[in-house]
XYZ file of C-alpha atoms in Angstrom:
599
model
C 126.385 104.994 187.107
C 127.432 104.049 183.580
C 125.357 105.135 180.614
C 124.862 102.355 178.118
C 125.088 103.096 174.427
C 121.846 102.143 172.742
C 120.703 101.758 169.123
C 123.873 100.865 167.231
C 126.287 99.549 169.846
C 123.778 96.988 171.004
C 125.790 93.823 171.476
C 129.075 92.599 170.093
C 128.766 89.010 171.231
C 130.889 86.423 169.550
C 127.981 84.116 168.869
C 125.950 86.868 167.257
C 128.647 88.179 164.954
C 130.684 85.016 164.349
C 133.911 86.743 165.299
C 133.271 89.838 163.232
C 132.893 92.385 166.055
C 131.390 94.855 163.631
C 129.274 96.587 166.307
C 126.217 94.853 164.948
C 124.362 97.493 163.035
C 127.057 99.803 161.748
C 126.467 98.532 158.217
C 122.720 98.909 158.471
C 120.686 101.964 157.480
C 121.343 104.599 160.128
C 118.913 107.535 159.944
C 120.598 109.298 162.865
C 124.024 109.254 161.254
C 125.479 107.601 164.357
C 128.854 105.818 164.042
C 131.652 104.867 166.387
C 133.699 107.700 164.898
C 131.046 110.148 166.112
C 131.838 109.062 169.667
C 135.539 109.788 169.153
C 135.046 113.500 168.483
C 135.359 114.658 172.112
C 136.423 113.421 175.514
C 132.808 113.512 176.667
C 131.439 111.376 173.864
C 134.401 108.999 173.988
C 133.493 108.269 177.606
C 130.454 106.396 176.287
C 132.762 103.980 174.466
C 134.843 103.393 177.583
C 131.719 102.945 179.690
C 130.498 100.242 177.320
C 133.470 98.065 178.256
C 131.873 97.400 181.674
C 128.570 95.954 180.526
C 129.790 92.476 179.703
C 131.072 92.368 183.271
C 127.797 93.580 184.745
C 125.669 91.166 182.751
C 127.239 87.815 183.564
C 130.637 88.280 185.169
C 132.008 89.928 188.289
C 129.507 90.310 191.083
C 126.742 88.275 189.458
C 125.144 85.054 190.653
C 126.049 83.447 187.336
C 129.749 84.251 187.755
C 129.708 82.964 191.311
C 128.674 79.560 189.988
C 131.515 79.525 187.472
C 134.207 80.793 189.829
C 133.244 78.875 193.000
C 131.143 75.975 191.707
C 132.560 72.564 190.713
C 135.228 72.919 193.404
C 136.188 71.309 196.691
C 134.508 74.001 198.806
C 130.857 73.830 197.759
C 128.091 71.430 196.903
C 124.532 72.195 195.872
C 122.127 72.946 198.725
C 121.428 69.877 200.877
C 123.786 67.998 198.517
C 120.899 67.382 196.127
C 121.372 66.214 192.555
C 119.421 68.862 190.643
C 119.252 70.884 187.458
C 122.252 72.818 188.789
C 124.595 69.853 188.446
C 126.553 71.473 185.575
C 127.661 74.105 188.088
C 128.327 71.847 191.085
C 128.872 68.185 190.139
C 130.293 68.098 186.588
C 126.797 67.190 185.343
C 126.688 64.266 187.818
C 127.803 61.756 185.228
C 125.073 62.627 182.759
C 125.776 63.773 179.229
C 127.431 67.166 179.784
C 125.432 70.286 179.070
C 126.982 72.465 176.381
C 124.488 75.277 176.682
C 124.973 76.504 180.260
C 128.100 78.489 179.365
C 126.447 80.621 176.682
C 125.842 83.696 178.840
C 129.432 83.801 180.047
C 130.872 83.198 176.578
C 128.743 85.938 175.065
C 129.429 88.389 177.895
C 133.180 87.831 177.543
C 133.219 88.461 173.825
C 130.727 91.291 174.109
C 133.189 92.903 176.519
C 136.215 92.173 174.342
C 134.507 93.721 171.331
C 133.630 96.860 173.305
C 137.210 97.128 174.606
C 138.684 96.742 171.129
C 136.459 99.482 169.758
C 137.330 101.872 172.589
C 141.065 101.206 172.261
C 141.016 101.580 168.472
C 139.250 104.952 168.567
C 141.376 106.609 171.256
C 143.815 108.225 168.805
C 140.939 110.088 167.158
C 139.885 111.839 170.360
C 141.281 115.374 170.906
C 142.623 114.790 174.420
C 144.610 117.680 175.870
C 147.503 115.416 176.865
C 148.754 111.939 176.080
C 148.423 111.104 179.775
C 144.673 111.743 179.653
C 144.370 109.588 176.546
C 146.444 106.785 178.045
C 144.327 106.812 181.199
C 141.187 106.037 179.195
C 142.966 103.421 177.105
C 144.297 101.867 180.323
C 140.736 101.411 181.602
C 139.745 99.642 178.386
C 142.892 97.500 178.371
C 142.407 96.522 182.017
C 138.888 95.409 181.198
C 140.066 93.510 178.120
C 142.590 91.681 180.301
C 139.782 90.734 182.690
C 137.666 89.334 179.876
C 140.529 87.336 178.393
C 141.610 86.060 181.814
C 138.172 84.561 182.299
C 138.056 83.365 178.696
C 141.206 81.252 178.881
C 140.673 80.055 182.449
C 137.100 78.975 181.736
C 137.420 77.763 178.145
C 141.122 77.094 177.503
C 142.362 78.105 174.054
C 140.150 80.829 172.600
C 140.048 83.078 169.578
C 142.229 86.110 170.271
C 140.993 89.387 168.798
C 142.565 92.763 169.538
C 141.100 94.930 166.777
C 137.542 95.585 165.606
C 137.057 93.081 162.782
C 136.312 94.192 159.256
C 134.992 90.856 158.030
C 133.096 87.852 159.302
C 135.069 84.710 160.175
C 133.165 81.431 159.992
C 136.148 79.168 160.750
C 137.874 80.831 163.728
C 141.168 79.551 165.086
C 142.094 79.176 168.742
C 145.126 80.573 170.567
C 146.590 78.630 173.487
C 146.137 80.209 176.938
C 149.801 80.992 177.639
C 150.056 82.802 174.315
C 146.953 84.853 175.204
C 148.601 85.771 178.503
C 151.817 86.766 176.765
C 150.241 88.713 173.908
C 147.205 90.298 175.575
C 146.531 89.791 179.287
C 149.954 90.639 180.691
C 150.736 93.572 178.322
C 147.273 95.034 178.937
C 147.694 94.866 182.706
C 151.242 96.223 182.534
C 149.924 99.186 180.540
C 147.145 99.634 183.085
C 149.635 99.652 185.966
C 151.542 102.426 184.232
C 148.630 104.710 183.403
C 145.715 104.122 185.769
C 145.197 106.588 188.576
C 145.635 105.871 192.273
C 142.006 106.715 192.966
C 140.516 106.780 196.455
C 138.643 104.354 198.669
C 135.460 105.718 197.104
C 136.543 104.727 193.588
C 134.302 101.940 192.391
C 133.973 99.932 189.158
C 136.580 102.085 187.411
C 139.871 100.240 187.950
C 142.724 101.956 189.789
C 146.451 101.401 189.886
C 146.246 99.028 192.865
C 143.603 96.972 191.047
C 145.907 96.643 188.057
C 148.844 95.647 190.270
C 146.771 93.071 192.122
C 145.412 91.436 188.999
C 148.809 91.610 187.301
C 150.336 89.651 190.201
C 147.429 87.208 189.963
C 147.829 86.816 186.188
C 151.602 86.339 186.425
C 151.037 83.578 188.986
C 148.260 81.928 186.984
C 150.658 81.266 184.102
C 152.320 78.634 186.303
C 149.369 76.439 185.379
C 150.719 76.225 181.826
C 154.090 74.713 182.666
C 156.196 77.855 182.811
C 158.075 79.501 185.676
C 158.946 82.536 183.570
C 156.557 84.858 185.374
C 156.707 83.569 188.969
C 159.358 86.077 190.047
C 157.322 88.846 188.455
C 154.272 87.663 190.380
C 156.238 87.922 193.615
C 157.804 91.283 192.761
C 154.428 92.770 191.803
C 152.776 91.445 194.948
C 155.632 92.897 197.015
C 154.952 96.379 195.603
C 151.460 96.280 197.088
C 152.609 94.621 200.311
C 155.305 97.241 200.867
C 152.811 100.017 200.197
C 150.273 98.423 202.534
C 152.755 98.110 205.361
C 154.063 101.652 204.810
C 150.620 103.270 205.037
C 149.391 103.125 201.435
C 150.713 106.473 200.253
C 151.685 105.239 196.775
C 148.862 102.905 195.778
C 146.350 103.106 198.602
C 146.975 99.486 199.600
C 145.459 98.598 202.974
C 144.501 95.624 205.115
C 142.050 96.016 207.987
C 143.413 95.148 211.459
C 140.771 92.429 211.865
C 139.045 90.037 209.490
C 135.617 91.088 210.779
C 136.163 94.677 209.657
C 136.555 93.614 206.020
C 132.900 92.613 205.773
C 131.274 95.114 208.125
C 128.517 96.902 206.302
C 129.864 100.245 207.495
C 133.062 99.479 205.568
C 131.379 98.216 202.417
C 130.840 101.472 200.574
C 134.436 102.680 200.669
C 136.188 99.466 201.556
C 139.880 100.115 202.060
C 141.034 96.533 201.620
C 139.308 96.011 198.276
C 141.666 96.424 195.337
C 138.774 96.510 192.875
C 135.101 96.643 193.713
C 131.914 97.117 191.803
C 128.889 98.940 193.123
C 125.362 98.663 191.778
C 123.249 101.773 191.720
C 119.487 102.251 191.753
C 117.976 105.535 190.628
C 116.388 107.827 193.174
C 112.986 107.201 191.623
C 113.284 103.538 192.492
C 113.217 102.431 188.866
C 116.682 102.966 187.459
C 119.686 100.713 187.756
C 123.096 100.428 186.184
C 122.421 97.118 184.489
C 118.667 96.672 184.421
C 118.618 93.631 186.673
C 115.616 93.325 188.934
C 117.865 91.944 191.649
C 121.141 93.738 192.182
C 124.148 92.241 193.932
C 122.131 89.850 196.065
C 125.052 87.450 196.441
C 124.088 86.674 200.033
C 121.101 84.694 198.743
C 123.361 82.258 196.928
C 124.716 80.910 200.202
C 121.662 80.798 202.462
C 120.419 77.471 203.798
C 116.803 76.353 203.575
C 115.286 77.626 206.814
C 111.809 76.884 205.509
C 112.428 73.174 206.177
C 111.503 74.037 209.760
C 108.244 75.843 210.445
C 109.581 78.810 212.426
C 110.464 80.658 209.238
C 108.525 81.364 206.068
C 109.431 83.302 202.982
C 107.757 86.700 202.846
C 108.506 89.831 200.886
C 109.752 91.508 204.024
C 112.088 88.586 204.709
C 113.416 88.775 201.165
C 114.073 92.498 201.461
C 115.499 92.347 204.944
C 119.097 92.083 206.006
C 118.155 88.852 207.686
C 117.344 86.266 205.086
C 116.120 84.875 201.801
C 116.041 81.088 201.786
C 116.973 80.468 198.164
C 120.622 79.513 198.363
C 122.564 77.269 196.024
C 125.930 76.915 197.752
C 126.300 74.534 200.681
C 129.760 74.285 202.298
C 131.409 70.911 201.916
C 132.706 68.905 204.837
C 136.193 69.820 203.584
C 135.544 73.566 203.713
C 134.238 73.501 207.278
C 137.100 71.303 208.418
C 139.609 73.770 207.009
C 138.620 75.995 209.936
C 139.746 73.431 212.514
C 143.229 74.470 213.615
C 146.149 72.156 214.337
C 145.457 72.310 218.091
C 141.801 71.383 217.578
C 140.422 74.876 218.191
C 138.257 76.781 215.755
C 139.747 79.379 213.427
C 137.973 82.667 214.285
C 137.187 83.151 210.589
C 134.604 80.376 210.797
C 132.117 82.376 212.864
C 133.186 85.600 211.136
C 132.371 84.053 207.742
C 129.259 81.953 208.420
C 125.871 82.536 209.985
C 124.955 79.659 212.282
C 122.035 81.059 214.278
C 118.712 82.537 213.163
C 115.522 83.857 214.695
C 112.185 82.681 213.377
C 109.878 85.109 211.585
C 106.619 83.453 212.556
C 105.188 81.703 215.590
C 105.654 77.954 215.622
C 104.393 75.129 217.823
C 106.007 71.721 217.762
C 103.731 68.924 216.562
C 104.336 65.170 216.538
C 105.253 65.069 212.857
C 107.950 67.747 213.106
C 109.189 66.273 216.364
C 109.716 62.930 214.624
C 111.281 64.453 211.514
C 113.972 66.203 213.564
C 114.532 63.418 216.093
C 113.241 65.432 219.037
C 111.981 63.993 222.292
C 108.214 63.708 222.593
C 108.333 66.272 225.397
C 108.778 69.109 222.876
C 105.346 68.528 221.336
C 103.191 71.510 222.222
C 106.119 73.826 223.006
C 106.052 77.105 221.109
C 108.485 79.606 219.589
C 107.435 83.227 219.154
C 108.283 85.237 216.033
C 111.645 86.903 216.596
C 112.814 84.241 219.031
C 115.917 82.178 218.339
C 114.714 79.181 216.350
C 117.836 77.661 214.754
C 121.347 77.076 216.019
C 124.125 75.073 214.370
C 127.028 73.889 216.512
C 130.325 72.291 215.544
C 132.467 70.126 217.862
C 134.993 72.932 218.311
C 132.410 75.399 219.693
C 132.841 76.135 223.393
C 129.204 75.282 224.108
C 129.080 72.206 221.890
C 128.803 69.591 224.637
C 126.058 71.396 226.555
C 124.048 72.173 223.434
C 124.233 68.624 222.095
C 123.260 67.246 225.491
C 119.957 69.107 225.177
C 119.425 68.890 221.433
C 116.438 66.538 221.669
C 114.643 68.621 224.300
C 115.431 72.244 223.384
C 112.448 74.043 221.922
C 114.611 75.611 219.213
C 116.079 73.471 216.448
C 119.580 72.510 217.532
C 121.543 71.291 214.504
C 124.633 69.243 215.276
C 127.441 69.285 212.711
C 127.587 65.499 213.116
C 123.972 65.235 211.978
C 124.810 67.063 208.723
C 128.276 65.853 207.784
C 129.949 62.457 207.713
C 133.631 62.902 208.589
C 134.441 59.283 207.795
C 133.175 59.582 204.216
C 133.963 63.321 203.914
C 130.541 64.253 202.645
C 126.959 65.116 203.587
C 124.698 62.636 205.388
C 121.771 62.120 203.048
C 119.921 59.853 205.482
C 119.826 59.764 209.266
C 118.411 56.950 211.367
C 117.084 55.265 208.249
C 115.132 58.206 206.843
C 115.670 61.358 204.791
C 117.993 63.666 206.722
C 116.265 67.047 207.021
C 119.173 68.489 209.018
C 121.204 68.735 205.806
C 119.009 71.638 204.706
C 120.131 73.749 207.698
C 123.836 74.380 207.186
C 126.311 77.179 207.986
C 125.600 79.994 205.524
C 128.316 82.266 204.187
C 127.700 85.777 205.492
C 130.408 87.734 203.646
C 127.939 89.183 201.153
C 125.234 90.244 203.593
C 124.027 93.813 203.222
C 120.914 95.799 203.958
C 121.454 98.036 200.926
C 119.157 96.139 198.594
C 117.022 97.326 195.750
C 114.313 95.149 194.245
C 112.561 96.798 191.347
C 109.228 95.025 191.583
C 108.753 95.174 195.347
C 106.663 97.790 197.122
C 109.251 98.229 199.863
C 112.146 98.816 197.485
C 115.232 100.476 198.880
C 116.342 103.323 196.644
C 119.705 104.947 196.173
C 123.187 103.474 196.149
C 123.719 99.791 196.793
C 126.319 97.541 198.304
C 129.624 96.854 196.598
C 131.128 93.483 195.808
C 134.886 92.963 196.015
C 136.558 91.334 193.032
C 139.965 91.231 194.751
C 141.327 92.397 198.092
C 144.682 92.890 199.754
C 144.751 89.672 201.784
C 144.901 87.699 198.541
C 148.077 89.541 197.551
C 149.883 88.094 200.573
C 148.783 84.614 199.542
C 149.906 85.227 195.954
C 153.318 86.196 197.329
C 153.334 83.070 199.499
C 152.583 80.743 196.601
C 155.130 82.412 194.334
C 157.742 82.148 197.099
C 157.133 78.405 197.381
C 157.659 77.987 193.635
C 160.903 79.951 194.082
C 161.987 77.704 196.997
C 161.749 80.449 199.619
C 159.447 78.720 202.074
C 160.464 80.997 204.935
C 159.104 84.076 203.189
C 156.042 82.096 202.130
C 155.229 81.232 205.738
C 155.639 84.851 206.792
C 153.040 85.904 204.216
C 150.636 83.141 205.223
C 150.955 84.019 208.897
C 150.395 87.700 208.149
C 146.916 86.734 206.937
C 146.345 84.281 209.788
C 147.405 86.522 212.650
C 145.304 89.375 211.264
C 142.345 86.996 211.564
C 143.235 85.952 215.105
C 144.135 82.417 213.977
C 147.143 80.509 215.272
C 150.340 81.040 213.339
C 151.505 78.021 211.357
C 154.939 76.450 211.694
C 156.964 74.050 209.609
C 157.575 74.073 205.874
C 154.635 75.299 203.795
C 153.622 73.647 200.550
C 151.288 74.689 197.766
C 148.592 72.737 199.610
C 149.243 74.941 202.665
C 148.524 78.025 200.586
C 145.539 76.428 198.885
C 143.985 75.577 202.253
C 144.647 79.087 203.533
C 143.024 80.570 200.452
C 140.000 78.381 201.183
C 139.686 79.763 204.700
C 140.322 83.387 203.794
C 138.722 83.703 200.359
C 135.856 81.191 200.198
C 132.945 82.668 198.259
C 135.088 85.408 196.696
C 135.207 84.302 193.049
C 138.547 82.465 193.339
C 138.337 78.745 193.915
C 137.893 77.360 190.398
C 140.938 79.357 189.274
C 142.929 78.280 192.341
C 142.296 74.587 191.671
C 143.216 75.037 188.005
C 146.467 76.864 188.756
C 147.620 74.309 191.318
C 146.637 71.325 189.173
C 144.016 70.088 191.634
C 141.149 70.343 189.156
C 142.844 67.592 187.159
C 143.751 65.585 190.238
C 141.213 62.840 190.894
C 142.869 61.890 194.194
C 142.574 65.438 195.506
C 138.915 65.813 194.523
C 138.011 62.421 195.961
C 139.764 63.339 199.200
C 138.141 66.744 199.600
C 134.760 66.382 197.874
C 134.037 62.758 196.910
C 130.523 63.590 195.732
C 132.207 65.742 193.079
C 135.296 63.592 192.611
C 133.255 60.549 191.552
C 132.372 62.419 188.349
C 135.905 63.627 187.691
C 137.269 63.817 184.166
C 140.431 65.741 183.339
C 138.584 67.407 180.460
C 136.316 69.201 182.941
C 139.145 71.591 183.860
C 137.747 73.723 181.043
C 134.117 74.417 180.197
C 132.284 73.523 176.991
C 132.068 76.044 174.177
C 128.325 76.839 173.977
C 126.291 74.895 171.468
C 124.858 77.941 169.705
C 128.330 79.135 168.746
C 129.540 75.676 167.716
C 126.562 75.328 165.388
C 127.129 78.766 163.879
C 130.690 78.147 162.696
C 131.934 75.777 160.003
C 134.623 74.120 162.155
C 132.521 73.549 165.256
C 133.562 69.939 165.832
C 137.258 70.772 166.028
C 136.633 74.034 167.923
C 134.776 72.320 170.785
C 136.755 71.315 173.877
C 137.465 67.564 174.264
C 134.946 65.606 176.289
C 131.925 67.716 175.329
């Protein structure tokens, strides 16, 4: 667990300091005599500076619900639950044609610059620390530089050109300038990750939060590839070469970097493999104190990403929200992310069979948690036959089942869907394949089936801690994976396509597919082939917004209208980057020119 510096290193957010990064209160009266230089007097005290670099991440970035919305929302894979136009439209539907919100990005913007400020302070003070060797010093600097690269990666990919700062500022800037994304990659992101590759340790499968050498290699390959978005091929070969280092290590047993890919897709997300996941290149683990009151970041809900993807079971009376249900491994019906028709159809293979990753990635069957008896109103709402009225379901009995046309039992289930006492939900009652979207009405009335949809199960865990609940689970909590080895193969595939080596690209794609038990692909792969494969393999893993940006699809109205027309109808090319938050724009003297176009 990280120990957060209090009192004087409170927050170095950009909005608060107007690009000064002066550690807030260092110029204020300080009765304790505390300064940043005090923390550079020993290796032990310097660790507090390095630890501080993680808190921007924990607050509103990796592994948080907020970051999930920014990395997976407004893409072809997800719509808001039941496809409803709601207050969450900035995250799912480009504000649904309304005047765009320029306040919803504030937490991310502040967390990014909070993190950058902490990294700059840690890096700048390293030379003052009496490390025994340069290698020990460089290891700590490598951690801070890796984290700075992560913050800047998200800064440029979310906001476009940003203000680049690599030193603690000595004065306040009220008219900041912006540096174009490719320049930020060249001057900061790539050099920081290259330094991290050189000096970070190999670590073990138990290493969490602290980046390791394989994490640096993975994100370096990812960053090299992402530069393709900015009209350059300069780094594509480096992306491939870096990915190949991890692939070679993985296939040779992982002795150099610890790279590993589980034999089956299911093993990646087994709870037994969560704590020391071998496939994860970088993971973060939340921790709750043994007394049931402490946590690494103070959140009352820690790493509850599973909730973001759960459908609304409470639309049918066999399930109700209770504290026990919230705390259980089973369910909390408060999801935001509903899979699009496009995402589910990605799992239909060329021969019409179902990719095994569909059922390995989504929950489609649930038991009820309370007794329920069908009445005439519910029978009518869900288009059941009158014969079900009076039939009962006991608590713990199967109450919901979703079937898709490719399921082996689809025909028999659908044949009995109006008479079964459980709620049988037919894919065709939720999704409209002709219009590639969600059916909002069915048989002339509001379609309640659209609330019961396949729910991503990758983030399920029973290791939950809820601070204000009487049945809190104490101790260590589940980890979330920020990147894993399967993605490296797909990075290599995409880079190979850009380098006109489609044969090698297909080999990498099929490595991921055959591991999952899916049919191998044939023919000549394209970038779209890789993009679709990334959708199947990595949906819900903090990637899709960046994938669409890199491949140009987030500026492609035809693509968005093909894959997610409910999103595509609101398309504007300007939405490929987010708005600079209003509070910051108002605090600087050149706010009008600093803001991104279209906001």
